[in-house]
Coordinates of C-alpha atoms and ligand atoms in Angstrom, one line a residue:
M5 CA -30.6 1.0 22.0
Q6 CA -32.8 0.6 18.9
Y7 CA -31.8 1.6 15.4
T8 CA -33.8 4.0 13.3
D9 CA -35.8 1.3 11.6
G10 CA -36.9 -0.1 15.0
E11 CA -34.6 -3.2 14.8
R12 CA -32.3 -4.2 17.6
Y13 CA -29.4 -4.5 15.2
Y14 CA -27.7 -2.2 12.6
S15 CA -29.5 -3.4 9.5
F16 CA -28.5 -2.6 5.9
P17 CA -31.7 -0.6 5.2
A18 CA -31.0 1.5 8.3
Y19 CA -27.4 2.1 7.1
C20 CA -28.7 3.2 3.6
R21 CA -31.2 5.6 5.1
R22 CA -28.6 7.1 7.4
T23 CA -25.9 7.4 4.7
F24 CA -27.8 8.0 1.5
G25 CA -31.2 9.1 2.8
H26 CA -33.0 6.3 0.9
K27 CA -33.0 2.6 0.2
L28 CA -30.5 1.0 -2.1
Y29 CA -31.2 -2.0 -4.3
K30 CA -28.6 -4.6 -5.0
V31 CA -28.3 -5.8 -8.6
P32 CA -26.3 -9.0 -8.5
L33 CA -23.9 -9.3 -11.5
D34 CA -22.2 -12.3 -13.0
A35 CA -19.2 -11.0 -14.9
G36 CA -18.2 -14.4 -16.2
M37 CA -15.4 -14.9 -13.7
T38 CA -14.0 -18.1 -12.3
C39 CA -12.2 -18.9 -9.0
P40 CA -8.9 -20.5 -8.0
N41 CA -10.8 -23.2 -6.2
R42 CA -12.5 -24.1 -9.5
D43 CA -10.0 -23.5 -12.3
G44 CA -7.4 -25.9 -11.0
T45 CA -5.1 -23.4 -9.4
L46 CA -6.0 -24.5 -5.9
G47 CA -8.6 -27.1 -6.8
R48 CA -11.4 -28.1 -9.1
R49 CA -14.3 -29.0 -6.8
G50 CA -14.7 -25.5 -5.2
C51 CA -15.4 -24.9 -1.6
I52 CA -17.3 -27.8 0.0
F53 CA -20.6 -25.8 0.0
C54 CA -20.4 -23.9 -3.3
D55 CA -22.6 -24.9 -6.2
E56 CA -21.7 -24.6 -9.8
G57 CA -23.1 -21.0 -10.0
G58 CA -20.3 -19.8 -7.7
S59 CA -22.8 -18.3 -5.2
G60 CA -24.3 -16.2 -8.0
D61 CA -27.3 -18.1 -9.1
F62 CA -29.6 -15.1 -9.5
A63 CA -27.0 -12.8 -11.0
L64 CA -27.4 -10.8 -14.3
A65 CA -24.8 -11.7 -17.0
Y66 CA -22.7 -8.5 -17.2
H67 CA -20.0 -7.5 -19.7
G68 CA -20.1 -3.8 -19.2
Q69 CA -23.3 -3.2 -21.1
Q70 CA -25.7 -0.5 -20.1
I71 CA -28.4 -1.9 -17.8
R72 CA -32.1 -1.4 -18.7
R73 CA -34.8 -1.6 -16.1
D74 CA -36.5 -4.5 -17.9
M75 CA -33.3 -6.6 -17.4
L76 CA -33.8 -6.7 -13.6
T77 CA -35.8 -9.5 -12.1
G78 CA -36.0 -11.2 -8.7
E79 CA -36.7 -8.1 -6.5
R80 CA -39.5 -5.6 -6.5
Y81 CA -37.6 -2.6 -8.0
P82 CA -39.3 0.7 -8.3
E83 CA -39.8 2.2 -11.7
D84 CA -37.2 4.9 -11.6
L85 CA -33.9 3.4 -10.4
Q86 CA -31.5 6.1 -11.4
G87 CA -28.7 6.2 -8.8
L88 CA -30.6 3.8 -6.5
C89 CA -28.7 0.6 -7.2
I90 CA -25.5 -1.2 -6.1
G91 CA -23.8 -3.0 -8.9
Y92 CA -23.0 -6.2 -6.9
F93 CA -20.3 -8.3 -8.6
Q94 CA -21.4 -11.5 -7.0
A95 CA -20.7 -14.6 -8.9
Y96 CA -17.3 -16.4 -8.3
T97 CA -14.2 -14.3 -7.6
N98 CA -14.5 -10.9 -9.1
T99 CA -10.9 -9.8 -8.9
Y100 CA -9.6 -13.0 -10.4
A101 CA -8.9 -11.8 -14.0
P102 CA -6.3 -9.7 -15.8
V103 CA -6.4 -6.2 -14.4
G104 CA -7.2 -4.7 -17.8
K105 CA -10.4 -6.7 -17.9
L106 CA -11.3 -5.7 -14.4
A107 CA -10.6 -2.1 -15.1
G108 CA -13.1 -2.2 -18.1
L109 CA -15.8 -3.9 -16.1
F110 CA -15.5 -1.8 -13.0
R111 CA -15.3 1.5 -15.0
A112 CA -18.4 0.5 -17.0
A113 CA -20.3 -0.2 -13.8
L114 CA -19.2 3.0 -12.1
Q115 CA -20.4 4.9 -15.2
E116 CA -23.7 3.1 -15.1
P117 CA -26.5 5.7 -14.3
L118 CA -28.5 3.2 -12.2
F119 CA -25.6 2.5 -9.8
A120 CA -24.7 4.6 -6.8
G121 CA -21.6 2.4 -6.5
I122 CA -20.3 -1.1 -6.8
S123 CA -19.6 -3.9 -4.4
I124 CA -17.0 -6.5 -5.4
A125 CA -17.2 -10.0 -3.9
T126 CA -13.9 -11.7 -3.9
R127 CA -11.2 -13.7 -2.0
P128 CA -8.4 -12.0 0.0
D129 CA -5.8 -14.1 -1.8
C130 CA -7.0 -12.7 -5.1
M131 CA -6.2 -9.1 -4.3
P132 CA -2.6 -8.5 -5.7
A133 CA -1.0 -5.1 -5.6
E134 CA -2.2 -4.2 -9.2
V135 CA -5.8 -4.8 -8.1
M136 CA -5.3 -2.6 -5.1
S137 CA -3.8 0.1 -7.3
L138 CA -6.8 -0.2 -9.7
L139 CA -9.2 0.3 -6.8
R140 CA -7.2 3.3 -5.6
Q141 CA -7.4 4.8 -9.1
L142 CA -11.1 4.2 -9.5
K143 CA -11.8 5.8 -6.2
Q144 CA -10.1 9.0 -7.5
E145 CA -11.8 8.8 -10.9
Y146 CA -15.3 8.4 -9.4
P147 CA -15.4 10.3 -6.2
D148 CA -19.2 10.5 -6.3
K149 CA -19.6 6.7 -6.4
F150 CA -18.7 4.2 -3.7
I151 CA -16.6 1.1 -4.0
W152 CA -17.0 -1.7 -1.4
V153 CA -15.2 -5.1 -1.3
E154 CA -16.8 -8.2 0.1
L155 CA -14.5 -11.0 1.4
G156 CA -15.6 -14.6 1.8
L157 CA -13.9 -15.5 5.1
Q158 CA -16.6 -17.8 6.6
S159 CA -14.6 -18.6 9.7
I160 CA -11.4 -17.6 11.4
H161 CA -10.6 -21.2 12.4
E162 CA -8.0 -23.0 10.2
R163 CA -9.6 -26.4 10.9
S164 CA -12.8 -25.1 9.4
A165 CA -11.0 -23.5 6.5
R166 CA -9.3 -26.7 5.6
W167 CA -12.5 -28.7 5.9
M168 CA -14.3 -26.3 3.6
R169 CA -11.3 -26.2 1.2
R170 CA -11.2 -22.4 1.4
G171 CA -7.6 -22.3 0.2
Y172 CA -6.0 -19.5 2.2
E173 CA -5.1 -18.8 5.8
L174 CA -6.3 -16.2 8.2
P175 CA -3.3 -13.8 8.0
V176 CA -4.0 -13.4 4.2
F177 CA -7.4 -12.1 5.1
D178 CA -6.0 -9.8 7.9
V179 CA -3.4 -8.2 5.5
C180 CA -6.0 -7.7 2.8
V181 CA -8.4 -6.0 5.2
R182 CA -5.6 -3.7 6.4
Q183 CA -4.7 -2.7 2.8
L184 CA -8.3 -2.0 1.9
K185 CA -8.7 0.1 5.0
E186 CA -5.6 2.1 4.0
L187 CA -7.4 2.8 0.7
D188 CA -10.5 3.8 2.7
I189 CA -12.5 1.0 1.0
P190 CA -15.2 -0.4 3.3
V191 CA -14.9 -4.2 3.7
I192 CA -17.9 -6.5 4.1
V193 CA -17.2 -10.0 5.4
H194 CA -19.1 -13.1 4.7
V195 CA -19.4 -15.5 7.7
I196 CA -21.0 -18.9 7.7
L197 CA -22.9 -20.0 10.9
G198 CA -23.4 -23.7 11.4
L199 CA -20.2 -25.3 10.1
P200 CA -20.6 -28.8 11.4
Q201 CA -17.5 -28.9 13.5
E202 CA -17.9 -25.4 15.1
T203 CA -19.4 -24.7 18.5
E204 CA -21.2 -21.5 19.4
A205 CA -17.9 -20.3 21.1
D206 CA -16.0 -20.9 17.8
M207 CA -18.5 -18.7 15.9
L208 CA -18.3 -16.0 18.5
A209 CA -14.5 -16.1 18.2
T210 CA -15.0 -15.2 14.5
I211 CA -17.2 -12.3 15.5
S212 CA -14.7 -11.1 18.0
H213 CA -11.9 -11.2 15.4
L214 CA -14.0 -9.1 13.0
N215 CA -14.7 -6.6 15.7
R216 CA -11.0 -6.0 16.0
C217 CA -10.4 -5.8 12.3
G218 CA -12.4 -2.6 11.8
I219 CA -14.6 -3.9 9.0
A220 CA -17.7 -2.0 7.8
G221 CA -20.2 -4.8 7.4
V222 CA -20.9 -8.4 7.8
K223 CA -23.1 -11.0 6.1
L224 CA -24.1 -13.8 8.4
Q225 CA -25.1 -16.8 6.4
L226 CA -26.6 -20.0 7.6
L227 CA -24.8 -23.0 6.1
H228 CA -26.9 -24.4 3.3
Y229 CA -26.7 -28.0 2.1
L230 CA -27.2 -27.8 -1.7
R231 CA -27.8 -30.5 -4.2
G232 CA -24.8 -31.0 -6.5
T233 CA -22.2 -29.9 -3.9
D234 CA -19.9 -32.2 -1.9
L235 CA -21.5 -30.9 1.3
G236 CA -24.9 -31.9 -0.1
E237 CA -23.6 -35.4 -0.8
M238 CA -22.3 -35.7 2.8
Y239 CA -25.7 -34.6 4.0
L240 CA -27.4 -37.3 1.9
R241 CA -25.0 -39.9 3.3
G242 CA -26.0 -38.8 6.8
E243 CA -22.5 -37.6 7.7
V244 CA -23.4 -34.1 8.7
Q245 CA -26.3 -32.5 10.5
P246 CA -27.7 -29.0 9.6
L247 CA -28.5 -26.6 12.4
S248 CA -32.0 -26.7 13.8
E249 CA -34.0 -23.5 13.6
E250 CA -33.9 -23.1 17.4
D251 CA -30.1 -23.4 17.5
Y252 CA -29.6 -21.0 14.6
I253 CA -31.8 -18.3 16.2
R254 CA -30.0 -18.7 19.5
I255 CA -26.5 -18.5 17.9
L256 CA -27.6 -15.6 15.7
G257 CA -28.8 -13.7 18.7
S258 CA -25.5 -14.3 20.5
C259 CA -23.6 -13.1 17.4
V260 CA -25.7 -9.9 17.3
A261 CA -25.0 -9.3 21.0
A262 CA -21.2 -9.9 20.4
L263 CA -20.9 -7.8 17.2
D264 CA -19.6 -4.2 17.4
P265 CA -22.7 -1.9 17.1
G266 CA -21.1 0.1 14.3
I267 CA -20.8 -2.9 11.9
V268 CA -23.7 -3.1 9.5
I269 CA -25.5 -6.4 9.2
H270 CA -26.2 -6.9 5.5
R271 CA -27.6 -10.4 5.8
L272 CA -28.9 -12.6 8.6
T273 CA -30.1 -15.7 6.9
G274 CA -29.1 -17.2 3.6
D275 CA -29.8 -16.6 -0.1
G276 CA -29.3 -20.1 -1.5
P277 CA -31.1 -21.2 -4.7
G278 CA -34.4 -22.7 -3.4
D279 CA -34.5 -25.5 -6.0
L280 CA -31.1 -26.9 -4.9
L281 CA -31.6 -26.6 -1.2
L282 CA -31.5 -30.0 0.6
A283 CA -31.4 -28.7 4.1
P284 CA -32.2 -27.0 6.4
L285 CA -35.6 -26.6 4.8
W286 CA -37.0 -24.4 7.6
S287 CA -34.6 -21.7 6.3
R288 CA -36.8 -21.2 3.2
D289 CA -39.2 -19.0 5.1
K290 CA -36.9 -16.1 5.7
K291 CA -39.7 -13.9 7.0
H292 CA -40.5 -16.4 9.7
V293 CA -36.8 -16.8 10.6
L294 CA -36.4 -13.0 10.9
N295 CA -39.5 -12.7 13.0
R296 CA -38.3 -15.4 15.4
L297 CA -35.0 -13.7 15.6
R298 CA -36.7 -10.4 16.5
A299 CA -38.7 -12.1 19.2
D300 CA -35.6 -13.8 20.6
L301 CA -33.6 -10.6 20.7
K302 CA -36.5 -8.9 22.6
E303 CA -36.9 -11.8 25.0
R304 CA -33.2 -11.9 25.8
K305 CA -32.9 -8.1 25.8
I306 CA -30.2 -8.2 23.2
T307 CA -29.2 -5.2 21.1
Q308 CA -26.2 -5.3 18.8
G309 CA -23.0 -5.0 20.7
C310 CA -24.6 -5.3 24.2
R311 CA -22.1 -8.0 24.9
R312 CA -19.4 -6.9 22.5
L313 CA -16.5 -9.3 22.3
L314 CA -13.0 -7.9 21.8
Ligands
LIG5 S1 -17.4 -20.1 -2.6 FE1 -16.3 -18.6 -3.7 S2 -14.2 -19.2 -3.4 FE2 -15.4 -21.0 -2.9 S3 -15.5 -22.2 -4.8 FE3 -17.3 -20.9 -4.7 S4 -16.8 -19.1 -5.9 FE4 -14.8 -20.1 -5.3

């Protein structure tokens, strides 16, 4: 089966056209949050791969102000953006703040004329009952806008979670996904491919778990080795090896084959800050990587879910 945009996987653009009738543009926001892995609650050095920007290096500083077209950079946005954007709370952990502050920020974004809805990137261990109640309430207040939650899982394997200093265990993720599903809030899960100690079978086990969780979307991200991170230091000392392009394309193809065909793939490569990237340098040319993936899927006759793992 091919999707409407001609891809062999369920891409985010295809999902947008099917659901909204047009493309949506992400506007990455930095709401000045922190993270329990950075503020000393769980640690101070962050996840092993995370740079100081908290995975939000291109994000717009956001404090609830109205967004003007000229504030947006980094993507080719059309002139009239009314209702065509997603307010993407990207940097750090966007539910890790007093619930009153979160309510103000999320309400402002849901009232923003540019935004069709918001997507909140966070950690499952930072979703207490009062945040769940807030999301329930906001869904009722803004029925014409959507609310998505993005969870940084990266891997289901506890060994990997400890290695990357993620700071929570898999059941915490599972409970959070169930609670969000009960609220009818779509969940998008971030997965990292190429963790040094993981085999292809390990990565496919993560995909299989996600198929069973009933999530709405996934972001498949190649592990980037960034300057200024502990992982970058390990790379410079020669202790870890990044994936080769060939291996990444093969593993990515296998993940697409294993992934439930109804799960939207929001990302297939990586979006690290180019100036900090130490390795793998081949990943800079995203167009080339995507073209190689397309060729590989065609050659191996893979479409999303053709070898769905449960
Ligand atoms: S990746 Fe996310 S959870 Fe980990 S240190 Fe960075 S901001 Fe915190």
